[in-house]
mmCIF file of C-alpha atoms in Angstrom:
data_model
loop_
_atom_site.group_PDB
_atom_site.id
_atom_site.type_symbol
_atom_site.label_atom_id
_atom_site.label_comp_id
_atom_site.label_asym_id
_atom_site.label_seq_id
_atom_site.Cartn_x
_atom_site.Cartn_y
_atom_site.Cartn_z
ATOM 1 C CA ASN X 257 -0.162 -0.216 -0.354
ATOM 2 C CA ALA X 258 1.657 2.895 -1.233
ATOM 3 C CA GLY X 259 1.626 6.155 1.423
ATOM 4 C CA VAL X 260 1.216 9.865 0.700
ATOM 5 C CA MET X 261 3.090 10.730 -2.982
ATOM 6 C CA GLN X 262 4.272 14.384 -3.436
ATOM 7 C CA ASN X 263 6.345 15.492 -6.336
ATOM 8 C CA PRO X 264 8.548 16.665 -7.414
ATOM 9 C CA ARG X 265 10.437 16.277 -4.136
ATOM 10 C CA HIS X 266 12.985 19.413 -5.112
ATOM 11 C CA LEU X 267 11.728 22.716 -7.022
ATOM 12 C CA VAL X 268 13.652 25.893 -7.866
ATOM 13 C CA ARG X 269 11.997 28.307 -9.179
ATOM 14 C CA ARG X 270 13.246 32.200 -10.038
ATOM 15 C CA ARG X 271 11.099 34.879 -8.223
ATOM 16 C CA GLY X 272 7.853 35.442 -10.189
ATOM 17 C CA GLN X 273 7.444 32.014 -11.833
ATOM 18 C CA GLU X 274 4.843 29.908 -10.906
ATOM 19 C CA ALA X 275 5.376 26.756 -8.579
ATOM 20 C CA ARG X 276 2.941 23.627 -8.997
ATOM 21 C CA LEU X 277 3.336 21.039 -6.059
ATOM 22 C CA ARG X 278 1.595 17.474 -6.481
ATOM 23 C CA CYS X 279 0.119 15.389 -3.284
ATOM 24 C CA SER X 280 -1.626 12.090 -4.197
ATOM 25 C CA PRO X 281 -3.460 10.829 -0.885
ATOM 26 C CA MET X 282 -2.739 7.186 0.606
ATOM 27 C CA LYS X 283 -5.339 4.595 -1.220
ATOM 28 C CA GLY X 284 -8.858 5.025 0.461
ATOM 29 C CA HIS X 285 -8.225 8.645 1.722
ATOM 30 C CA SER X 286 -10.342 11.515 0.788
ATOM 31 C CA HIS X 287 -9.251 13.786 3.064
ATOM 32 C CA VAL X 288 -5.824 16.142 2.095
ATOM 33 C CA TYR X 289 -4.279 18.779 4.253
ATOM 34 C CA TRP X 290 -0.984 20.820 3.299
ATOM 35 C CA TYR X 291 1.071 22.572 5.615
ATOM 36 C CA ARG X 292 4.187 24.395 5.124
ATOM 37 C CA GLN X 293 7.380 24.217 7.185
ATOM 38 C CA LEU X 294 9.863 27.372 6.943
ATOM 39 C CA PRO X 295 13.526 26.590 8.326
ATOM 40 C CA GLU X 296 13.714 26.180 11.917
ATOM 41 C CA GLU X 297 9.967 26.277 12.411
ATOM 42 C CA GLY X 298 7.381 24.100 12.808
ATOM 43 C CA LEU X 299 4.824 22.750 10.554
ATOM 44 C CA LYS X 300 1.711 25.329 9.943
ATOM 45 C CA PHE X 301 -1.626 24.443 8.527
ATOM 46 C CA MET X 302 -2.325 26.202 5.128
ATOM 47 C CA VAL X 303 -5.221 24.250 3.676
ATOM 48 C CA TYR X 304 -7.759 21.196 4.503
ATOM 49 C CA LEU X 305 -9.159 19.747 1.195
ATOM 50 C CA GLN X 306 -11.862 16.750 0.310
ATOM 51 C CA LYS X 307 -12.527 15.766 -3.191
ATOM 52 C CA GLU X 308 -13.501 18.837 -5.490
ATOM 53 C CA ASN X 309 -14.004 20.780 -1.976
ATOM 54 C CA ILE X 310 -12.129 23.198 0.121
ATOM 55 C CA ILE X 311 -13.081 22.859 3.792
ATOM 56 C CA ASP X 312 -10.632 25.009 5.610
ATOM 57 C CA GLU X 313 -8.463 27.535 3.939
ATOM 58 C CA SER X 314 -7.684 29.576 7.088
ATOM 59 C CA GLY X 315 -3.613 28.868 7.143
ATOM 60 C CA MET X 316 -3.143 30.164 3.443
ATOM 61 C CA PRO X 317 -2.173 33.602 2.313
ATOM 62 C CA LYS X 318 -4.558 35.705 1.039
ATOM 63 C CA GLU X 319 -2.996 35.803 -2.095
ATOM 64 C CA ARG X 320 -0.609 34.036 -4.887
ATOM 65 C CA PHE X 321 -1.681 30.674 -3.410
ATOM 66 C CA SER X 322 -4.273 28.514 -4.209
ATOM 67 C CA ALA X 323 -5.069 24.745 -3.591
ATOM 68 C CA GLU X 324 -7.675 22.046 -5.237
ATOM 69 C CA PHE X 325 -8.184 18.567 -5.127
ATOM 70 C CA PRO X 326 -10.192 17.470 -8.087
ATOM 71 C CA LYS X 327 -12.309 14.519 -8.678
ATOM 72 C CA GLU X 328 -9.880 12.655 -10.529
ATOM 73 C CA GLY X 329 -5.660 13.226 -9.812
ATOM 74 C CA PRO X 330 -3.759 14.775 -7.254
ATOM 75 C CA SER X 331 -4.148 17.713 -5.195
ATOM 76 C CA ILE X 332 -2.330 20.742 -6.343
ATOM 77 C CA LEU X 333 -0.735 23.854 -4.371
ATOM 78 C CA ARG X 334 -0.286 26.556 -6.718
ATOM 79 C CA ILE X 335 1.944 29.408 -5.926
ATOM 80 C CA GLN X 336 1.620 32.168 -8.490
ATOM 81 C CA GLN X 337 4.139 34.580 -8.786
ATOM 82 C CA VAL X 338 6.872 33.205 -6.389
ATOM 83 C CA VAL X 339 9.009 35.127 -3.634
ATOM 84 C CA ARG X 340 12.227 34.210 -2.069
ATOM 85 C CA GLY X 341 10.022 34.092 1.060
ATOM 86 C CA ASP X 342 8.027 31.068 -0.426
ATOM 87 C CA SER X 343 11.229 29.035 -0.190
ATOM 88 C CA ALA X 344 10.026 26.381 2.287
ATOM 89 C CA ALA X 345 8.767 22.715 2.538
ATOM 90 C CA TYR X 346 5.809 21.877 1.652
ATOM 91 C CA PHE X 347 4.632 18.567 2.932
ATOM 92 C CA CYS X 348 0.684 17.110 1.990
ATOM 93 C CA ALA X 349 -1.024 14.548 4.552
ATOM 94 C CA SER X 350 -3.725 12.413 4.189
ATOM 95 C CA SER X 351 -6.636 11.182 6.035
ATOM 96 C CA ARG X 352 -9.302 8.498 5.861
ATOM 97 C CA GLU X 353 -12.047 10.394 7.454
ATOM 98 C CA THR X 354 -12.257 13.869 8.973
ATOM 99 C CA GLY X 355 -10.278 14.080 12.339
ATOM 100 C CA GLY X 356 -8.535 10.687 11.124
ATOM 101 C CA GLU X 357 -5.190 10.323 11.681
ATOM 102 C CA GLN X 358 -3.000 12.144 9.105
ATOM 103 C CA TYR X 359 -0.100 10.343 7.109
ATOM 104 C CA PHE X 360 2.436 12.422 5.837
ATOM 105 C CA GLY X 361 4.272 12.513 2.305
ATOM 106 C CA PRO X 362 8.225 12.998 1.865
ATOM 107 C CA GLY X 363 7.223 16.911 0.892
ATOM 108 C CA THR X 364 8.735 19.410 -1.705
ATOM 109 C CA ARG X 365 11.543 21.557 -0.886
ATOM 110 C CA LEU X 366 11.018 24.642 -3.049
ATOM 111 C CA THR X 367 13.866 27.107 -3.323
ATOM 112 C CA VAL X 368 13.160 30.289 -5.228
ATOM 113 C CA THR X 369 16.141 32.139 -6.640
ATOM 114 C CA ALA G 188 -7.473 27.866 20.209
ATOM 115 C CA GLN G 189 -4.894 25.820 20.303
ATOM 116 C CA SER G 190 -0.907 26.061 20.881
ATOM 117 C CA VAL G 191 2.149 23.917 21.312
ATOM 118 C CA THR G 192 4.974 24.514 23.413
ATOM 119 C CA GLN G 193 7.888 22.277 23.232
ATOM 120 C CA LEU G 194 10.493 23.676 25.628
ATOM 121 C CA ASP G 195 13.642 22.270 24.212
ATOM 122 C CA SER G 196 14.901 23.304 20.913
ATOM 123 C CA GLN G 197 17.970 20.819 21.280
ATOM 124 C CA VAL G 198 18.626 18.168 23.417
ATOM 125 C CA PRO G 199 22.338 16.413 23.214
ATOM 126 C CA VAL G 200 22.336 13.304 24.873
ATOM 127 C CA PHE G 201 24.844 10.021 25.058
ATOM 128 C CA GLU G 202 24.016 6.968 23.446
ATOM 129 C CA GLU G 203 22.076 4.522 25.774
ATOM 130 C CA ALA G 204 21.549 7.284 28.122
ATOM 131 C CA PRO G 205 17.753 7.750 28.688
ATOM 132 C CA VAL G 206 15.797 11.017 27.072
ATOM 133 C CA GLU G 207 12.599 13.002 27.848
ATOM 134 C CA LEU G 208 11.515 15.578 25.347
ATOM 135 C CA ARG G 209 9.045 18.399 26.967
ATOM 136 C CA CYS G 210 5.670 19.272 25.096
ATOM 137 C CA ASN G 211 2.945 21.624 26.790
ATOM 138 C CA TYR G 212 -0.164 22.541 25.311
ATOM 139 C CA SER G 213 -3.136 24.782 25.516
ATOM 140 C CA SER G 214 -6.836 24.105 24.941
ATOM 141 C CA SER G 215 -10.135 25.309 25.727
ATOM 142 C CA VAL G 216 -11.317 22.044 24.205
ATOM 143 C CA SER G 217 -10.220 18.167 24.202
ATOM 144 C CA VAL G 218 -7.825 17.241 22.082
ATOM 145 C CA TYR G 219 -5.598 14.649 20.990
ATOM 146 C CA LEU G 220 -1.892 14.502 20.702
ATOM 147 C CA PHE G 221 0.736 13.660 18.936
ATOM 148 C CA TRP G 222 4.624 12.854 18.612
ATOM 149 C CA TYR G 223 6.209 13.103 14.992
ATOM 150 C CA VAL G 224 9.596 11.811 14.210
ATOM 151 C CA GLN G 225 11.517 13.796 11.204
ATOM 152 C CA TYR G 226 14.428 12.500 9.918
ATOM 153 C CA PRO G 227 16.766 14.930 7.723
ATOM 154 C CA ASN G 228 15.216 15.555 4.281
ATOM 155 C CA GLN G 229 12.124 13.429 5.067
ATOM 156 C CA GLY G 230 8.632 13.225 5.486
ATOM 157 C CA LEU G 231 6.999 13.053 9.358
ATOM 158 C CA GLN G 232 6.463 9.633 10.768
ATOM 159 C CA LEU G 233 3.756 9.178 13.598
ATOM 160 C CA LEU G 234 5.487 7.972 17.030
ATOM 161 C CA LEU G 235 2.594 7.843 19.088
ATOM 162 C CA LYS G 236 -0.746 9.646 19.803
ATOM 163 C CA TYR G 237 -3.297 10.054 22.728
ATOM 164 C CA LEU G 238 -6.591 9.805 21.742
ATOM 165 C CA SER G 239 -8.599 8.888 24.725
ATOM 166 C CA GLY G 240 -8.144 6.412 27.711
ATOM 167 C CA SER G 241 -4.689 5.459 29.363
ATOM 168 C CA THR G 242 -2.642 8.278 29.947
ATOM 169 C CA LEU G 243 0.884 6.387 29.274
ATOM 170 C CA VAL G 244 0.823 5.983 25.511
ATOM 171 C CA LYS G 245 3.438 3.713 23.819
ATOM 172 C CA GLY G 246 4.915 3.854 20.625
ATOM 173 C CA ILE G 247 7.404 2.623 17.941
ATOM 174 C CA ASN G 248 11.116 2.481 17.883
ATOM 175 C CA GLY G 249 10.786 2.060 22.098
ATOM 176 C CA PHE G 250 9.295 5.950 22.816
ATOM 177 C CA GLU G 251 6.131 6.498 24.922
ATOM 178 C CA ALA G 252 4.614 9.454 26.501
ATOM 179 C CA GLU G 253 2.399 10.242 29.218
ATOM 180 C CA PHE G 254 -0.802 12.759 28.688
ATOM 181 C CA ASN G 255 -0.995 14.888 32.230
ATOM 182 C CA LYS G 256 -4.421 16.651 31.935
ATOM 183 C CA SER G 257 -3.621 18.988 35.087
ATOM 184 C CA GLN G 258 -0.247 20.059 33.518
ATOM 185 C CA THR G 259 -1.202 20.175 29.964
ATOM 186 C CA SER G 260 1.975 18.462 28.937
ATOM 187 C CA PHE G 261 2.327 15.262 26.730
ATOM 188 C CA HIS G 262 6.303 14.861 27.287
ATOM 189 C CA LEU G 263 8.195 12.050 24.654
ATOM 190 C CA ARG G 264 10.688 9.634 26.767
ATOM 191 C CA LYS G 265 12.671 6.705 25.772
ATOM 192 C CA PRO G 266 14.904 4.735 28.044
ATOM 193 C CA SER G 267 17.807 4.115 26.249
ATOM 194 C CA VAL G 268 18.191 6.135 22.937
ATOM 195 C CA HIS G 269 20.340 5.011 20.466
ATOM 196 C CA ILE G 270 22.694 6.920 17.415
ATOM 197 C CA SER G 271 19.709 6.424 14.842
ATOM 198 C CA ASP G 272 17.512 8.472 17.346
ATOM 199 C CA THR G 273 19.256 11.557 16.014
ATOM 200 C CA ALA G 274 16.276 13.235 14.276
ATOM 201 C CA GLU G 275 13.656 16.382 14.731
ATOM 202 C CA TYR G 276 10.548 15.696 17.061
ATOM 203 C CA PHE G 277 7.574 17.371 16.741
ATOM 204 C CA CYS G 278 5.019 17.624 19.023
ATOM 205 C CA ALA G 279 1.247 18.208 17.800
ATOM 206 C CA VAL G 280 -2.268 18.902 18.900
ATOM 207 C CA GLY G 281 -5.449 18.346 17.094
ATOM 208 C CA ALA G 282 -8.958 19.087 17.704
ATOM 209 C CA GLY G 283 -10.679 19.023 14.707
ATOM 210 C CA THR G 284 -8.915 18.965 11.269
ATOM 211 C CA ALA G 285 -5.873 20.868 10.972
ATOM 212 C CA LEU G 286 -2.917 19.972 13.475
ATOM 213 C CA ILE G 287 -1.137 22.620 15.442
ATOM 214 C CA PHE G 288 2.613 21.940 15.349
ATOM 215 C CA GLY G 289 5.663 22.913 17.994
ATOM 216 C CA LYS G 290 8.480 24.108 16.812
ATOM 217 C CA GLY G 291 10.518 21.442 17.324
ATOM 218 C CA THR G 292 13.078 19.603 19.783
ATOM 219 C CA THR G 293 16.592 18.080 17.836
ATOM 220 C CA LEU G 294 17.605 14.954 19.421
ATOM 221 C CA SER G 295 21.254 14.796 19.051
ATOM 222 C CA VAL G 296 22.703 11.364 20.204
ATOM 223 C CA SER G 297 26.381 10.770 20.282
ATOM 224 C CA SER G 298 28.621 7.824 21.200
#
């Protein structure tokens, strides 16, 4: 049973470009969470999605960031016009039900140059 | 709102020594408590969790934690550490959907 998959594992973008991060949840999981880890910090919640719905986006920056979890395919975290401060590790987690145990992917490390 | 405080940012210990990583939380509602471990450049792995019931929780790799409601603590312990336990450890609290993480404690085990 494959775990949570994230790709790419490493992503380098120049300032102003777009970054697209993908997350495939564990088989049987329909709940996806995105977290961001800045250097020397713990993980900060960004957004919680179920298939085709954003349930809680209280941790998402108001501008440039968006997330989706379509009926088919992986969840996507999209960052438009990246800035140096977006450099971080972005982790995806999935669960089988609301409030269920969250299983984490290996993360995508975004570097903005 | 919930919050988590990990009281030590770094804990250096010698191999085979006991270790305790401290975690305090605040919450106005009943919560679930978790400890995760992160090895360099990897994702988070669940060590153990407290949902309800016995306050002493045993996890993987010989770790255990004790939930203390009166002190709002959930300290992680291991009686004898190995070099391979060197990693970042995160305490987290959940009361709904999102997990709230502490800033992490770096455990460094040396011989």
